[in-house]
Each structure stands twice: as C-alpha cells, then as structure tokens.
mmCIF file of C-alpha atoms in Angstrom:
data_model
loop_
_atom_site.group_PDB
_atom_site.id
_atom_site.type_symbol
_atom_site.label_atom_id
_atom_site.label_comp_id
_atom_site.label_asym_id
_atom_site.label_seq_id
_atom_site.Cartn_x
_atom_site.Cartn_y
_atom_site.Cartn_z
ATOM 1 C CA MET V 1 -7.997 17.383 -7.816
ATOM 2 C CA ALA V 2 -4.774 16.329 -6.095
ATOM 3 C CA VAL V 3 -2.967 19.610 -6.790
ATOM 4 C CA SER V 4 -5.615 21.770 -5.121
ATOM 5 C CA ARG V 5 -5.790 19.532 -2.042
ATOM 6 C CA ARG V 6 -2.012 19.446 -1.874
ATOM 7 C CA THR V 7 -1.719 23.233 -2.096
ATOM 8 C CA LEU V 8 -4.335 23.716 0.619
ATOM 9 C CA MET V 9 -2.679 21.262 2.981
ATOM 10 C CA LEU V 10 0.771 22.743 2.441
ATOM 11 C CA SER V 11 -0.407 26.283 3.136
ATOM 12 C CA CYS V 12 -2.250 25.187 6.288
ATOM 13 C CA GLY V 13 0.565 22.888 7.383
ATOM 14 C CA ALA V 14 3.236 25.556 7.023
ATOM 15 C CA ALA V 15 1.351 27.845 9.369
ATOM 16 C CA ALA V 16 0.479 25.113 11.859
ATOM 17 C CA MET V 17 3.800 23.268 11.987
ATOM 18 C CA GLY V 18 6.360 25.814 10.888
ATOM 19 C CA ALA V 19 8.839 23.195 9.672
ATOM 20 C CA ALA V 20 9.061 20.378 7.194
ATOM 21 C CA ALA V 21 10.797 17.040 7.488
ATOM 22 C CA PRO V 22 14.523 17.319 8.254
ATOM 23 C CA ARG V 23 16.868 16.565 5.372
ATOM 24 C CA ALA V 24 19.880 14.277 5.523
ATOM 25 C CA GLY V 25 22.616 15.913 7.530
ATOM 26 C CA ALA V 26 20.152 17.496 9.952
ATOM 27 C CA GLY V 27 19.954 14.705 12.474
ATOM 28 C CA ALA V 28 19.081 12.065 9.895
ATOM 29 C CA PRO V 29 19.389 8.498 11.199
ATOM 30 C CA SER V 30 21.872 6.220 9.517
ATOM 31 C CA THR V 31 20.451 3.239 7.678
ATOM 32 C CA PRO V 32 20.747 0.137 9.912
ATOM 33 C CA ALA V 33 23.093 -2.618 8.868
ATOM 34 C CA PRO V 34 21.352 -5.717 7.518
ATOM 35 C CA ALA V 35 20.056 -7.848 10.364
ATOM 36 C CA GLU V 36 20.291 -11.610 10.276
ATOM 37 C CA GLY V 37 16.952 -13.120 9.294
ATOM 38 C CA ALA V 38 15.512 -9.768 8.185
ATOM 39 C CA ILE V 39 13.474 -9.264 5.021
ATOM 40 C CA ASN V 40 12.505 -6.260 2.905
ATOM 41 C CA LEU V 41 8.874 -5.557 1.995
ATOM 42 C CA TRP V 42 7.226 -2.870 -0.108
ATOM 43 C CA PHE V 43 3.597 -1.823 -0.320
ATOM 44 C CA ALA V 44 1.920 0.091 -3.128
ATOM 45 C CA GLY V 45 -1.640 1.312 -3.443
ATOM 46 C CA ASP V 46 -4.403 0.764 -5.976
ATOM 47 C CA LEU V 47 -3.575 -1.111 -9.179
ATOM 48 C CA HIS V 48 -5.723 -1.654 -12.269
ATOM 49 C CA LEU V 49 -3.460 -2.902 -15.046
ATOM 50 C CA GLY V 50 -6.265 -3.714 -17.470
ATOM 51 C CA GLU V 51 -4.821 -4.857 -20.809
ATOM 52 C CA HIS V 52 -1.550 -2.967 -20.372
ATOM 53 C CA GLY V 53 1.770 -4.788 -20.299
ATOM 54 C CA ARG V 54 4.818 -4.985 -18.098
ATOM 55 C CA GLU V 55 6.212 -1.647 -19.306
ATOM 56 C CA ILE V 56 3.798 0.139 -16.933
ATOM 57 C CA LEU V 57 5.435 -1.316 -13.823
ATOM 58 C CA ALA V 58 8.962 -1.966 -15.129
ATOM 59 C CA PRO V 59 10.416 1.260 -13.610
ATOM 60 C CA LEU V 60 9.824 -0.211 -10.142
ATOM 61 C CA ARG V 61 12.928 -2.353 -10.641
ATOM 62 C CA ASP V 62 15.077 0.772 -10.393
ATOM 63 C CA LEU V 63 13.272 2.074 -7.307
ATOM 64 C CA LEU V 64 13.207 -0.975 -5.036
ATOM 65 C CA PRO V 65 15.768 -3.448 -3.647
ATOM 66 C CA PRO V 66 15.985 -6.520 -5.885
ATOM 67 C CA ASP V 67 15.384 -8.904 -2.973
ATOM 68 C CA SER V 68 12.258 -7.154 -1.654
ATOM 69 C CA LEU V 69 8.753 -8.637 -1.609
ATOM 70 C CA GLY V 70 5.860 -6.505 -2.792
ATOM 71 C CA TYR V 71 2.167 -6.057 -2.034
ATOM 72 C CA VAL V 72 -0.448 -4.341 -4.225
ATOM 73 C CA ASN V 73 -4.204 -3.839 -4.017
ATOM 74 C CA LEU V 74 -5.476 -5.389 -7.259
ATOM 75 C CA GLU V 75 -8.591 -3.506 -8.373
ATOM 76 C CA GLY V 76 -10.806 -5.751 -10.468
ATOM 77 C CA PRO V 77 -10.693 -9.485 -11.162
ATOM 78 C CA ILE V 78 -8.577 -11.247 -13.766
ATOM 79 C CA GLY V 79 -10.410 -12.257 -16.936
ATOM 80 C CA ALA V 80 -11.537 -11.280 -20.421
ATOM 81 C CA PRO V 81 -11.954 -7.540 -21.134
ATOM 82 C CA ALA V 82 -15.238 -5.945 -20.128
ATOM 83 C CA GLU V 83 -17.614 -4.547 -22.722
ATOM 84 C CA PRO V 84 -17.134 -0.793 -23.292
ATOM 85 C CA GLY V 85 -19.303 1.175 -20.876
ATOM 86 C CA ALA V 86 -20.115 -1.853 -18.705
ATOM 87 C CA THR V 87 -21.091 -1.047 -15.126
ATOM 88 C CA ASN V 88 -21.060 -3.144 -11.972
ATOM 89 C CA LEU V 89 -23.874 -3.594 -9.461
ATOM 90 C CA GLU V 90 -22.925 -0.333 -7.751
ATOM 91 C CA GLY V 91 -23.102 1.617 -11.004
ATOM 92 C CA GLY V 92 -19.347 2.040 -11.283
ATOM 93 C CA PRO V 93 -17.107 0.958 -14.153
ATOM 94 C CA VAL V 94 -16.294 -2.729 -14.498
ATOM 95 C CA LEU V 95 -12.568 -3.192 -13.925
ATOM 96 C CA VAL V 96 -10.881 -6.303 -15.306
ATOM 97 C CA ASN V 97 -7.209 -7.241 -15.512
ATOM 98 C CA SER V 98 -5.695 -9.376 -18.258
ATOM 99 C CA PRO V 99 -4.485 -12.880 -17.275
ATOM 100 C CA ALA V 100 -1.014 -11.565 -18.157
ATOM 101 C CA ALA V 101 -1.211 -9.357 -15.064
ATOM 102 C CA ALA V 102 -0.324 -12.243 -12.737
ATOM 103 C CA PRO V 103 3.116 -13.052 -14.223
ATOM 104 C CA ILE V 104 3.783 -9.322 -14.641
ATOM 105 C CA LEU V 105 3.229 -8.851 -10.911
ATOM 106 C CA ARG V 106 5.427 -11.821 -10.090
ATOM 107 C CA ASP V 107 8.256 -10.562 -12.296
ATOM 108 C CA ILE V 108 8.428 -7.157 -10.579
ATOM 109 C CA GLY V 109 8.572 -8.788 -7.149
ATOM 110 C CA VAL V 110 4.946 -8.786 -6.020
ATOM 111 C CA ALA V 111 4.506 -11.671 -3.587
ATOM 112 C CA VAL V 112 0.997 -10.814 -2.372
ATOM 113 C CA ALA V 113 -1.985 -9.147 -4.046
ATOM 114 C CA GLY V 114 -4.988 -7.947 -2.083
ATOM 115 C CA VAL V 115 -8.190 -9.033 -3.833
ATOM 116 C CA VAL V 116 -10.860 -7.674 -1.462
ATOM 117 C CA ASN V 117 -12.235 -4.313 -2.578
ATOM 118 C CA ASN V 118 -15.249 -2.722 -4.273
ATOM 119 C CA HIS V 119 -14.327 -4.272 -7.638
ATOM 120 C CA ASP V 120 -13.575 -7.860 -6.615
ATOM 121 C CA PHE V 121 -17.010 -9.072 -7.809
ATOM 122 C CA ASP V 122 -17.053 -7.134 -11.090
ATOM 123 C CA ARG V 123 -17.071 -10.570 -12.753
ATOM 124 C CA CYS V 124 -19.240 -12.103 -10.009
ATOM 125 C CA VAL V 125 -18.103 -15.205 -8.124
ATOM 126 C CA SER V 126 -16.577 -16.856 -11.202
ATOM 127 C CA GLY V 127 -14.251 -13.882 -11.632
ATOM 128 C CA GLU V 128 -13.119 -14.105 -8.023
ATOM 129 C CA HIS V 129 -12.236 -17.792 -8.401
ATOM 130 C CA LEU V 130 -10.384 -17.228 -11.687
ATOM 131 C CA THR V 131 -8.410 -14.386 -10.124
ATOM 132 C CA GLN V 132 -7.199 -16.488 -7.230
ATOM 133 C CA ARG V 133 -6.327 -19.455 -9.468
ATOM 134 C CA THR V 134 -4.417 -17.278 -11.924
ATOM 135 C CA LEU V 135 -2.460 -15.545 -9.188
ATOM 136 C CA ARG V 136 -1.661 -18.852 -7.512
ATOM 137 C CA ARG V 137 -0.328 -20.356 -10.763
ATOM 138 C CA ALA V 138 1.983 -17.355 -11.114
ATOM 139 C CA GLY V 139 3.253 -17.762 -7.559
ATOM 140 C CA VAL V 140 1.453 -14.702 -6.170
ATOM 141 C CA VAL V 141 -0.503 -15.138 -2.925
ATOM 142 C CA ALA V 142 -4.029 -13.686 -2.867
ATOM 143 C CA ALA V 143 -4.777 -11.879 0.400
ATOM 144 C CA ASP V 144 -8.375 -12.059 1.616
ATOM 145 C CA ASN V 145 -10.243 -11.927 4.937
ATOM 146 C CA ALA V 146 -8.668 -15.156 6.169
ATOM 147 C CA GLY V 147 -5.155 -14.038 5.287
ATOM 148 C CA GLY V 148 -2.568 -15.180 2.789
ATOM 149 C CA LEU V 149 0.654 -16.627 4.177
ATOM 150 C CA ILE V 150 4.163 -16.279 2.820
ATOM 151 C CA GLU V 151 7.405 -17.526 4.327
ATOM 152 C CA ARG V 152 10.792 -16.031 3.494
ATOM 153 C CA GLY V 153 14.099 -16.086 5.301
ATOM 154 C CA GLY V 154 12.640 -18.147 8.112
ATOM 155 C CA LEU V 155 9.901 -15.569 8.757
ATOM 156 C CA ARG V 156 6.204 -16.248 8.304
ATOM 157 C CA LEU V 157 3.992 -13.300 7.348
ATOM 158 C CA ALA V 158 0.189 -13.205 7.265
ATOM 159 C CA PHE V 159 -1.440 -10.643 4.937
ATOM 160 C CA THR V 160 -5.130 -9.914 5.438
ATOM 161 C CA ALA V 161 -7.422 -7.802 3.244
ATOM 162 C CA HIS V 162 -10.786 -6.374 4.317
ATOM 163 C CA HIS V 163 -13.243 -4.064 2.588
ATOM 164 C CA LEU V 164 -14.846 -1.569 4.978
ATOM 165 C CA ASP V 165 -18.267 -1.510 3.349
ATOM 166 C CA PRO V 166 -19.394 0.767 4.909
ATOM 167 C CA ALA V 167 -17.933 -0.187 8.287
ATOM 168 C CA PRO V 168 -15.522 -2.782 9.685
ATOM 169 C CA PRO V 169 -17.112 -6.254 9.512
ATOM 170 C CA GLU V 170 -18.138 -7.762 12.840
ATOM 171 C CA ARG V 171 -15.660 -10.595 12.366
ATOM 172 C CA LEU V 172 -12.684 -8.265 11.758
ATOM 173 C CA GLY V 173 -11.054 -8.701 15.149
ATOM 174 C CA ARG V 174 -11.452 -12.479 14.986
ATOM 175 C CA ASP V 175 -10.028 -12.642 11.454
ATOM 176 C CA LEU V 176 -6.991 -10.605 12.432
ATOM 177 C CA ARG V 177 -6.284 -12.505 15.652
ATOM 178 C CA ARG V 178 -6.461 -15.836 13.837
ATOM 179 C CA ALA V 179 -4.107 -14.631 11.132
ATOM 180 C CA ARG V 180 -1.693 -13.224 13.710
ATOM 181 C CA ALA V 181 -1.598 -16.559 15.545
ATOM 182 C CA ARG V 182 -0.315 -18.256 12.379
ATOM 183 C CA ALA V 183 2.610 -15.943 11.683
ATOM 184 C CA ASP V 184 5.521 -13.964 13.068
ATOM 185 C CA HIS V 185 3.965 -10.770 11.699
ATOM 186 C CA LEU V 186 0.459 -9.699 10.760
ATOM 187 C CA ILE V 187 0.118 -7.272 7.856
ATOM 188 C CA ALA V 188 -3.439 -5.892 7.859
ATOM 189 C CA THR V 189 -4.751 -4.063 4.792
ATOM 190 C CA PHE V 190 -8.017 -2.163 4.476
ATOM 191 C CA HIS V 191 -9.948 -0.894 1.471
ATOM 192 C CA ILE V 192 -12.304 2.062 1.783
ATOM 193 C CA ASP V 193 -14.765 3.657 -0.634
ATOM 194 C CA GLY V 194 -15.272 7.356 -1.107
ATOM 195 C CA PRO V 195 -13.765 10.431 -2.728
ATOM 196 C CA PRO V 196 -10.026 11.135 -2.568
ATOM 197 C CA SER V 197 -9.061 12.606 0.784
ATOM 198 C CA TYR V 198 -5.930 13.106 2.838
ATOM 199 C CA LEU V 199 -7.949 12.464 6.011
ATOM 200 C CA PRO V 200 -9.040 8.966 7.097
ATOM 201 C CA PRO V 201 -12.774 8.372 7.607
ATOM 202 C CA ALA V 202 -14.194 7.142 10.908
ATOM 203 C CA GLU V 203 -14.589 3.533 9.755
ATOM 204 C CA LEU V 204 -10.919 3.354 8.805
ATOM 205 C CA LYS V 205 -9.823 4.750 12.162
ATOM 206 C CA GLU V 206 -11.934 2.100 13.881
ATOM 207 C CA ALA V 207 -10.472 -0.711 11.771
ATOM 208 C CA VAL V 208 -6.918 0.456 12.424
ATOM 209 C CA GLU V 209 -7.515 0.379 16.188
ATOM 210 C CA ILE V 210 -8.839 -3.179 15.902
ATOM 211 C CA ALA V 211 -5.758 -4.190 13.915
ATOM 212 C CA LEU V 212 -3.432 -2.659 16.488
ATOM 213 C CA GLU V 213 -5.202 -4.563 19.263
ATOM 214 C CA ALA V 214 -4.776 -7.768 17.235
ATOM 215 C CA GLY V 215 -1.014 -7.236 17.098
ATOM 216 C CA ALA V 216 -0.500 -6.046 13.524
ATOM 217 C CA SER V 217 3.061 -5.029 12.681
ATOM 218 C CA ALA V 218 2.006 -3.046 9.611
ATOM 219 C CA ILE V 219 -1.333 -1.590 8.540
ATOM 220 C CA VAL V 220 -1.800 -0.415 4.963
ATOM 221 C CA CYS V 221 -4.897 1.446 3.761
ATOM 222 C CA HIS V 222 -6.078 2.061 0.205
ATOM 223 C CA GLY V 223 -9.151 2.662 -1.920
ATOM 224 C CA SER V 224 -9.551 6.443 -1.881
ATOM 225 C CA HIS V 225 -6.760 6.725 -4.493
ATOM 226 C CA ALA V 226 -5.147 9.450 -2.356
ATOM 227 C CA ILE V 227 -2.052 9.531 -0.203
ATOM 228 C CA ALA V 228 -2.316 10.179 3.525
ATOM 229 C CA ARG V 229 -0.029 10.357 6.527
ATOM 230 C CA VAL V 230 2.328 7.613 7.625
ATOM 231 C CA GLU V 231 3.000 6.939 11.285
ATOM 232 C CA SER V 232 4.721 4.687 13.769
ATOM 233 C CA ARG V 233 2.580 3.722 16.741
ATOM 234 C CA GLY V 234 4.046 1.379 19.311
ATOM 235 C CA ASP V 235 5.596 -1.493 17.372
ATOM 236 C CA ALA V 236 3.432 -0.921 14.290
ATOM 237 C CA VAL V 237 3.731 1.214 11.159
ATOM 238 C CA ILE V 238 0.539 2.621 9.606
ATOM 239 C CA ALA V 239 0.223 3.927 6.049
ATOM 240 C CA TRP V 240 -3.149 5.678 5.966
ATOM 241 C CA GLY V 241 -3.134 5.955 2.175
ATOM 242 C CA LEU V 242 -0.656 5.288 -0.645
ATOM 243 C CA GLY V 243 -2.640 6.536 -3.633
ATOM 244 C CA ASN V 244 -2.515 4.733 -6.972
ATOM 245 C CA LEU V 245 0.297 2.560 -8.246
ATOM 246 C CA ALA V 246 -1.070 2.389 -11.799
ATOM 247 C CA PHE V 247 -4.602 2.689 -13.132
ATOM 248 C CA ALA V 248 -5.736 1.903 -16.663
ATOM 249 C CA CYS V 249 -9.323 2.993 -16.063
ATOM 250 C CA ASP V 250 -10.066 6.631 -16.843
ATOM 251 C CA CYS V 251 -11.725 7.004 -13.442
ATOM 252 C CA THR V 252 -9.027 8.536 -11.241
ATOM 253 C CA ASP V 253 -6.746 11.545 -11.653
ATOM 254 C CA GLU V 254 -4.673 10.988 -8.506
ATOM 255 C CA VAL V 255 -1.059 10.951 -9.686
ATOM 256 C CA ASP V 256 0.545 11.726 -6.293
ATOM 257 C CA ALA V 257 1.383 8.353 -4.766
ATOM 258 C CA ALA V 258 3.880 6.547 -2.571
ATOM 259 C CA ILE V 259 5.440 3.190 -1.806
ATOM 260 C CA LEU V 260 5.999 2.106 1.793
ATOM 261 C CA CYS V 261 9.231 0.139 2.287
ATOM 262 C CA LEU V 262 9.712 -1.901 5.463
ATOM 263 C CA ARG V 263 12.495 -4.042 6.864
ATOM 264 C CA LEU V 264 11.494 -6.632 9.468
ATOM 265 C CA ASP V 265 13.152 -9.284 11.562
ATOM 266 C CA ARG V 266 11.304 -11.915 13.573
ATOM 267 C CA ARG V 267 10.203 -9.468 16.270
ATOM 268 C CA HIS V 268 10.255 -5.909 14.977
ATOM 269 C CA VAL V 269 9.893 -3.478 12.122
ATOM 270 C CA LEU V 270 13.508 -2.329 11.859
ATOM 271 C CA GLU V 271 13.111 0.349 9.218
ATOM 272 C CA ALA V 272 10.260 2.193 7.503
ATOM 273 C CA ALA V 273 10.678 4.459 4.484
ATOM 274 C CA TRP V 274 8.131 6.349 2.361
ATOM 275 C CA LEU V 275 9.032 6.746 -1.318
ATOM 276 C CA PRO V 276 7.015 9.278 -3.372
ATOM 277 C CA ILE V 277 6.147 8.243 -6.924
ATOM 278 C CA ALA V 278 4.047 9.433 -9.835
ATOM 279 C CA ALA V 279 1.339 6.857 -10.503
ATOM 280 C CA GLY V 280 1.069 5.315 -13.949
ATOM 281 C CA LEU V 281 -2.309 6.584 -15.164
ATOM 282 C CA ARG V 282 -4.003 5.655 -18.462
ATOM 283 C CA GLY V 283 -1.064 3.730 -19.859
ATOM 284 C CA ALA V 284 1.773 5.904 -18.563
ATOM 285 C CA PRO V 285 4.536 4.056 -16.697
ATOM 286 C CA VAL V 286 5.149 4.493 -12.986
ATOM 287 C CA ALA V 287 7.892 7.064 -12.363
ATOM 288 C CA ARG V 288 9.816 8.846 -9.668
ATOM 289 C CA HIS V 289 7.798 11.777 -8.406
ATOM 290 C CA PRO V 290 8.909 14.994 -10.150
ATOM 291 C CA GLU V 291 8.567 17.040 -6.937
ATOM 292 C CA PRO V 292 9.737 14.814 -4.060
ATOM 293 C CA GLU V 293 10.572 17.751 -1.783
ATOM 294 C CA LEU V 294 7.014 19.019 -2.077
ATOM 295 C CA MET V 295 5.718 15.552 -1.239
ATOM 296 C CA PHE V 296 7.879 15.378 1.882
ATOM 297 C CA ASP V 297 6.552 18.765 2.977
ATOM 298 C CA LEU V 298 3.023 17.501 2.382
ATOM 299 C CA LEU V 299 3.745 14.432 4.495
ATOM 300 C CA ALA V 300 4.907 16.652 7.345
ATOM 301 C CA SER V 301 1.838 18.890 7.033
ATOM 302 C CA LEU V 302 -0.349 15.801 7.461
ATOM 303 C CA ARG V 303 1.283 15.261 10.886
ATOM 304 C CA SER V 304 3.135 12.100 10.003
ATOM 305 C CA THR V 305 5.586 10.576 12.459
ATOM 306 C CA PRO V 306 8.784 12.666 12.503
ATOM 307 C CA GLY V 307 11.606 11.395 10.374
ATOM 308 C CA ALA V 308 14.348 12.407 7.994
ATOM 309 C CA VAL V 309 14.760 12.568 4.238
ATOM 310 C CA ILE V 310 17.671 10.546 2.883
ATOM 311 C CA ASP V 311 18.116 10.631 -0.885
ATOM 312 C CA ASP V 312 14.672 10.085 -2.417
ATOM 313 C CA ARG V 313 12.709 8.777 0.579
ATOM 314 C CA TYR V 314 11.427 9.698 4.018
ATOM 315 C CA TYR V 315 12.605 7.478 6.902
ATOM 316 C CA LEU V 316 10.369 7.346 9.957
ATOM 317 C CA ASP V 317 11.943 7.692 13.376
ATOM 318 C CA LEU V 318 11.151 4.317 14.923
ATOM 319 C CA GLY V 319 12.888 5.091 18.207
ATOM 320 C CA PRO V 320 16.353 4.316 19.575
ATOM 321 C CA PHE V 321 15.659 0.640 20.275
ATOM 322 C CA ARG V 322 14.954 -0.303 16.684
ATOM 323 C CA ALA V 323 17.153 2.317 15.031
ATOM 324 C CA GLY V 324 20.162 0.929 16.872
ATOM 325 C CA ARG V 325 19.665 -2.661 15.805
#
C-alpha cells in the first residue's frame, strides 16, 4: 500500500540525502510577477468519475488559480453504466464515466482530457467516439496520439497522449515532432500499466527521452496510480507520476497524489509547483493532503529537482534565467 512504500522511501531517503526540501525563508525563491502573455496550467493524474457528481472535484476550485487550464487522464469512456462485475478484454474492470462528467470537467477548469490508456476501449470503438463527441460538446479537448490543440492568451499548446503498451510505439517520435511543429509548446503525456511504484519503468524512461528530443516543454506520466519524482531537465519539466485525482472504481487504494502547476510564456516554463492532495477515492471528494510536510520529504527522498516549499506547495528551482523573469 502507499503508506508502506512511503515509509520505506522516507527511511532510505533520510539516510541517503540527509535533508529534505528547504522551507520558505531558507533560500526560497520569490514567486515571479505575472509575465505578459503567460498562462497557468495544472495537471492531475488518473480520474474515473463514474456516476459521481461535481461534489467530488469541487474542492479543486479552492486549490487552483481561477484562470488556470487543467489536464486530467480520463480512465474509461463516457457512456451508460457498465453491468456489475463486467470485465474488459484484459480481464480488468470495465470503467465508464457518466455523460455528466464532461460538463463537470469543464466547470472546474479542465481544458484537455487524455483519452488514451488501458481503459479507452472498455466500450469498444463506439465508446471512444462517444467520449470524444461528448467532451467536444462540453468544450473539453480530447488528447490522443495526434495531439489536441488549445489556444489561450496568444499561445498555442499541443497535448499528446500515448499508451506505452508495453513499450513506446514506433511512431512516438514522429507523433511528438508533428505536434510540436503546430504549437508554441508541446505537452507530452504517457500512460503506463503495472503496479503502483515510485520508480519509473524502462519503457517510460525511453518515452520521456523521446519526448525531450522532440522538444516537449512538459512531460506528464500516469497510469500506475502512484506519485513519483518531479524534475526540471533543460527547458522541460517532468512529472513522473501524479497518482490519482479521483477514482470511483474500488480498484485502487492510492490516496497520496499531487497536482503539477505550471506557468508558461511563449518560450519558457516560468514556474513549476507541486501541490500534494488526497485523492477522492470511492466517492470521497478531493482534499488537501493531511500531511503535506511528509509528502515534501518524500519528494526529496525520490531525488526530485531541488526546490523550496512555499505555503502548501513545492516550487522547483528552474534556474536563474527563468526565476528572474
């Protein structure tokens, strides 16, 4: 379970690193002033809303800037409820989201939903088509292999979604380069299968390298339902795992989760912050994490990029060039 993994990592990390993330007042960077033409984005992990309503995600309004644009990994198509005990072709549970999920996502600020994962065909091809139509009618862009485009504040962003099943597809580099050529920023997202783990598997490491070579500004990974380290590499920010946002299915116990918040202008990621949350499992609403300090220590033990804790979130050190903008 998450607690046992967390305890193990913290005990190992304390011995190996000897220090946790610095708190505000100990060399913490000041938050940059708003830059002209900049936009705020947030990224959450795995979401299965099922038949639940907007109360599950409503607390996000108090956690995120009102003008920010969100991304979630939508697990399962949109459609009528599945029969109790139904299984998909892989033997796993059939996950379906109510048609009400699309306007719920829109109303909490989700601009893009990733729809490529191990549950996207739980309703076969017809379910995939209905999902994309329903999201589009609600004003939410569906991110797939080709990339979904949004334009805000004069910036064009391309969001791609790929399922590493069981390895990066041969066309991955081509897909990412084409998406990057259409936008100011490429946001590459990857879905993996497997048990919860703080450590990225080999196929995810390979995909991340391909995305970096393609010029991705942000890379977000999900699917294991577990959090993982966050890092700044060159001009890119990588979230190796954000855990669950909310999950109606009784098939995950991972409550430790996070939201990645980014601020971008036309050329750079100006700011990157990691906000710990408690996932909304089995009908419980999303909430602030009850032990944020422990989560920050865990992040440090996972060898994340150095940063500083300000209030309730961890700000990555992006270097003097971007921090001074």
